[in-house]
Short mmCIF file of C-alpha atoms in Angstrom, two decimals:
data_model
loop_
_atom_site.label_atom_id
_atom_site.label_comp_id
_atom_site.label_asym_id
_atom_site.label_seq_id
_atom_site.Cartn_x
_atom_site.Cartn_y
_atom_site.Cartn_z
CA ASN Z 1 0.00 0.00 0.00
CA ALA Z 2 1.21 3.48 -0.85
CA GLY Z 3 -0.69 4.98 2.11
CA VAL Z 4 -1.33 8.70 1.60
CA THR Z 5 0.21 10.37 -1.43
CA GLN Z 6 0.24 14.02 -2.41
CA THR Z 7 0.77 15.70 -5.77
CA PRO Z 8 2.76 17.83 -6.43
CA LYS Z 9 5.62 17.77 -3.91
CA PHE Z 10 6.76 21.32 -4.70
CA ARG Z 11 5.18 24.25 -6.51
CA VAL Z 12 5.90 27.92 -7.05
CA LEU Z 13 2.96 30.14 -7.98
CA LYS Z 14 2.62 33.79 -8.79
CA THR Z 15 0.07 35.87 -6.89
CA GLY Z 16 -3.36 35.42 -8.43
CA GLN Z 17 -2.67 32.06 -10.06
CA SER Z 18 -4.77 29.04 -9.23
CA MET Z 19 -3.86 25.45 -8.55
CA THR Z 20 -5.18 22.19 -7.18
CA LEU Z 21 -3.40 19.93 -4.73
CA LEU Z 22 -4.30 16.26 -4.98
CA CYS Z 23 -4.38 13.85 -2.06
CA ALA Z 24 -4.97 10.13 -2.57
CA GLN Z 25 -5.22 7.29 -0.06
CA ASP Z 26 -5.48 3.57 -0.69
CA MET Z 27 -6.51 2.49 2.81
CA ASN Z 28 -10.28 2.85 2.32
CA HIS Z 29 -10.38 5.57 4.98
CA GLU Z 30 -13.57 7.53 5.51
CA TYR Z 31 -12.06 10.72 6.95
CA MET Z 32 -9.64 12.98 5.11
CA TYR Z 33 -8.06 16.30 6.10
CA TRP Z 34 -6.03 19.17 4.74
CA TYR Z 35 -3.63 21.02 7.05
CA ARG Z 36 -1.14 23.78 6.56
CA GLN Z 37 2.01 24.09 8.62
CA ASP Z 38 3.84 27.37 9.04
CA PRO Z 39 6.89 28.14 11.20
CA GLY Z 40 5.81 28.96 14.73
CA MET Z 41 2.16 28.18 13.99
CA GLY Z 42 1.97 24.42 14.07
CA LEU Z 43 -0.50 22.38 12.05
CA ARG Z 44 -3.77 24.14 11.32
CA LEU Z 45 -6.80 22.42 9.83
CA ILE Z 46 -8.06 23.94 6.58
CA HIS Z 47 -10.92 21.62 5.56
CA TYR Z 48 -11.90 18.06 6.26
CA SER Z 49 -14.25 15.39 4.97
CA VAL Z 50 -16.07 12.67 6.89
CA GLY Z 51 -16.96 10.67 3.80
CA GLU Z 52 -17.33 10.71 0.03
CA GLY Z 53 -19.27 13.75 -1.12
CA THR Z 54 -18.93 15.63 2.19
CA THR Z 55 -16.69 18.53 3.18
CA ALA Z 56 -16.50 20.85 6.15
CA LYS Z 57 -14.52 23.92 7.18
CA GLY Z 58 -11.68 23.74 9.62
CA GLU Z 59 -9.81 26.45 11.47
CA VAL Z 60 -8.42 28.37 8.48
CA PRO Z 61 -10.65 27.75 5.42
CA ASP Z 62 -10.58 31.19 3.78
CA GLY Z 63 -9.03 31.24 0.32
CA TYR Z 64 -9.35 27.48 -0.15
CA ASN Z 65 -11.94 25.12 -1.57
CA VAL Z 66 -12.11 21.34 -1.44
CA SER Z 67 -13.89 18.45 -3.08
CA ARG Z 68 -14.28 14.77 -2.26
CA LEU Z 69 -15.94 13.26 -5.30
CA LYS Z 70 -14.29 9.88 -4.77
CA LYS Z 71 -13.63 8.26 -1.41
CA GLN Z 72 -9.93 7.87 -2.08
CA ASN Z 73 -9.25 11.44 -3.26
CA PHE Z 74 -9.42 14.81 -1.52
CA LEU Z 75 -8.62 17.89 -3.58
CA LEU Z 76 -7.56 21.27 -2.22
CA GLY Z 77 -7.98 24.26 -4.52
CA LEU Z 78 -6.49 27.73 -4.38
CA GLU Z 79 -8.50 29.96 -6.69
CA SER Z 80 -6.33 33.07 -6.45
CA ALA Z 81 -3.09 32.41 -4.64
CA ALA Z 82 -1.71 34.98 -2.20
CA PRO Z 83 1.75 35.19 -0.58
CA SER Z 84 0.08 34.42 2.78
CA GLN Z 85 -0.67 30.95 1.39
CA THR Z 86 3.01 30.11 1.19
CA SER Z 87 3.20 27.06 3.41
CA VAL Z 88 3.67 23.32 3.65
CA TYR Z 89 0.39 21.53 3.03
CA PHE Z 90 -0.26 18.11 4.54
CA CYS Z 91 -3.08 15.79 3.72
CA ALA Z 92 -4.12 13.11 6.21
CA SER Z 93 -6.67 10.34 6.48
CA SER Z 94 -8.15 8.15 9.18
CA LEU Z 95 -10.35 5.07 9.08
CA GLN Z 96 -13.05 6.79 11.10
CA GLY Z 97 -13.12 9.73 13.50
CA PRO Z 98 -9.66 10.83 14.64
CA SER Z 99 -10.48 10.50 18.32
CA SER Z 100 -10.21 6.74 18.03
CA TYR Z 101 -8.25 6.13 14.88
CA GLU Z 102 -4.72 7.14 13.90
CA GLN Z 103 -4.31 9.89 11.32
CA TYR Z 104 -1.92 8.98 8.53
CA PHE Z 105 -0.20 11.87 6.81
CA GLY Z 106 1.07 12.33 3.30
CA PRO Z 107 4.61 13.61 2.65
CA GLY Z 108 3.49 17.21 2.16
CA THR Z 109 3.43 19.80 -0.63
CA ARG Z 110 5.72 22.80 -0.31
CA LEU Z 111 4.03 25.78 -1.92
CA THR Z 112 5.61 29.17 -2.47
CA VAL Z 113 3.54 32.10 -3.71
CA THR Z 114 5.55 35.04 -5.01
CA ARG X 1 -6.05 30.76 24.84
CA LYS X 2 -4.75 28.18 22.39
CA GLU X 3 -6.41 24.76 22.48
CA VAL X 4 -3.08 23.00 23.00
CA GLU X 5 0.08 24.65 24.31
CA GLN X 6 3.60 23.31 24.43
CA ASP X 7 7.03 24.64 25.30
CA PRO X 8 8.73 24.91 21.89
CA GLY X 9 12.19 24.17 23.33
CA PRO X 10 14.63 23.28 21.93
CA PHE X 11 15.61 20.67 24.45
CA ASN X 12 19.24 19.70 23.96
CA VAL X 13 20.17 16.53 25.85
CA PRO X 14 23.05 14.06 25.72
CA GLU X 15 22.57 10.48 24.64
CA GLY X 16 21.28 8.35 27.48
CA ALA X 17 19.54 11.20 29.27
CA THR X 18 15.94 11.25 30.39
CA VAL X 19 13.82 14.11 29.10
CA ALA X 20 10.21 15.10 29.74
CA PHE X 21 7.83 17.29 27.81
CA ASN X 22 4.55 18.71 29.03
CA CYS X 23 1.61 20.19 27.25
CA THR X 24 -1.62 21.77 28.44
CA TYR X 25 -5.03 21.74 26.81
CA SER X 26 -7.95 24.12 27.26
CA ASN X 27 -11.02 21.97 26.63
CA SER X 28 -11.90 20.12 29.81
CA ALA X 29 -14.27 17.88 27.84
CA SER X 30 -11.46 16.47 25.67
CA GLN X 31 -11.41 12.69 25.57
CA SER X 32 -8.61 11.71 23.22
CA PHE X 33 -4.93 12.52 23.57
CA PHE X 34 -1.90 11.64 21.51
CA TRP X 35 1.76 12.33 20.95
CA TYR X 36 2.91 12.57 17.33
CA ARG X 37 6.49 12.79 16.17
CA GLN X 38 7.67 14.89 13.25
CA ASP X 39 11.15 14.61 11.78
CA CYS X 40 12.65 17.61 10.01
CA ARG X 41 10.83 18.31 6.74
CA LYS X 42 8.77 15.13 7.08
CA GLU X 43 5.16 14.35 7.87
CA PRO X 44 3.90 13.79 11.44
CA LYS X 45 3.52 10.20 12.59
CA LEU X 46 1.71 8.81 15.59
CA LEU X 47 4.08 8.03 18.45
CA MET X 48 1.55 6.90 21.02
CA SER X 49 -1.92 7.45 22.38
CA VAL X 50 -2.27 8.72 25.95
CA TYR X 51 -4.59 6.88 28.30
CA SER X 52 -6.03 8.05 31.59
CA SER X 53 -4.07 5.52 33.61
CA GLY X 54 -0.82 6.36 31.86
CA ASN X 55 0.90 4.08 29.38
CA GLU X 56 4.32 2.99 28.34
CA ASP X 57 5.83 1.94 25.04
CA GLY X 58 9.41 0.89 25.44
CA ARG X 59 11.43 3.94 26.47
CA PHE X 60 8.42 6.24 26.14
CA THR X 61 5.90 6.92 28.91
CA ALA X 62 2.84 9.11 28.54
CA GLN X 63 0.78 10.49 31.40
CA LEU X 64 -2.51 12.36 31.53
CA ASN X 65 -3.63 14.64 34.34
CA ARG X 66 -7.25 15.54 33.70
CA ALA X 67 -7.63 17.70 36.79
CA SER X 68 -4.79 19.99 35.69
CA GLN X 69 -5.43 19.44 31.98
CA TYR X 70 -1.92 18.50 31.05
CA ILE X 71 -0.24 15.66 29.24
CA SER X 72 3.36 14.57 29.58
CA LEU X 73 5.81 12.49 27.58
CA LEU X 74 8.89 10.99 29.20
CA ILE X 75 11.72 9.60 27.11
CA ARG X 76 14.27 7.46 28.91
CA ASP X 77 17.75 6.55 27.65
CA SER X 78 17.58 9.05 24.78
CA LYS X 79 18.97 7.99 21.42
CA LEU X 80 20.30 10.16 18.62
CA SER X 81 17.36 8.93 16.54
CA ASP X 82 14.93 10.49 19.04
CA SER X 83 15.88 13.94 17.70
CA ALA X 84 12.63 15.31 16.29
CA THR X 85 9.72 17.58 17.09
CA TYR X 86 7.08 16.10 19.38
CA LEU X 87 3.51 17.23 18.84
CA CYS X 88 0.90 17.12 21.56
CA VAL X 89 -2.53 16.39 20.08
CA VAL X 90 -6.04 16.58 21.53
CA ASN X 91 -9.39 15.92 19.90
CA SER X 92 -11.23 19.05 18.77
CA ARG X 93 -14.46 20.31 20.30
CA SER X 94 -16.36 19.07 17.24
CA GLY X 95 -14.93 15.59 17.63
CA TYR X 96 -14.29 15.39 13.90
CA ALA X 97 -10.74 16.64 13.94
CA LEU X 98 -7.62 16.99 16.06
CA ASN X 99 -5.93 20.04 17.54
CA PHE X 100 -2.15 19.98 17.28
CA GLY X 101 0.23 21.81 19.54
CA LYS X 102 3.07 23.72 17.90
CA GLY X 103 5.52 21.06 18.96
CA THR X 104 8.55 20.69 21.21
CA SER X 105 11.92 20.31 19.53
CA LEU X 106 14.34 17.71 20.90
CA LEU X 107 17.98 17.39 19.90
CA VAL X 108 19.92 14.46 21.30
CA THR X 109 23.67 14.92 21.05
CA PRO X 110 26.51 12.37 21.21
#
C-alpha cells in the first residue's frame, strides 16, 4: 500500500494564479483532512471530509476550496493564490473519526507564492 | 487561549539522558490525547496514544492529568534517533478533527 500520497511535492505560484493539490489514499479511509504548517504556527486544519461527497470547514478555510468526489481522493484548490498561502500543506486520512483512529499523513506539498 | 500549548524548546540533551515534555489543553471535555512525532521536513507520525491511567511503550511513557489538563511524555535513555519535534494532540471540540500543539523540539547529542 502506498498509504497517503500528495501531488505535487513542490510548486511555485505567482500571486493570483490558481492550482489544485491532490491527495490520494489507498486504505479505504472515511475521513480525510487538509492542514497547513507554518513556522511557529503548528499544524492548522483547513478543511476536512467525513466521507465521500462531504466537506467541512476547519480552522483556516478562507481562500481554499475542497472536493471529495471519490472516497480515495481529496482535492484542495487555491482559486487566487496569495503570498500568505506560502506554506507546507499536509493531507491526512483516518479510518473513522480521529479521536479513536490514527491519522496517517502524506509527505506534504511545499508551496511558495511570489 | 490556544487549544493545545507546548514549550517549543529546543531541548538539547546528551545520549542516554531522560527528558520530559509537558503540554496543556484548554477543553476540559477532551477525551482523546496523543503524541505525534515529526522529523525535520517530514510528515507527522503517531508516536503513542495517551490513556487516563498512563501508558508505556518501550522507552516512552505518557501520562494524563485531567484535573490539571496537562499531558506529559517521558523519554528514557535518549537515542540520537529520538531527535525530532514532538507534537501534543487533543481531539477538537467538534470531535471530527484533532488540535495539534506547535511542537517541542528535541535534539539528542553524542
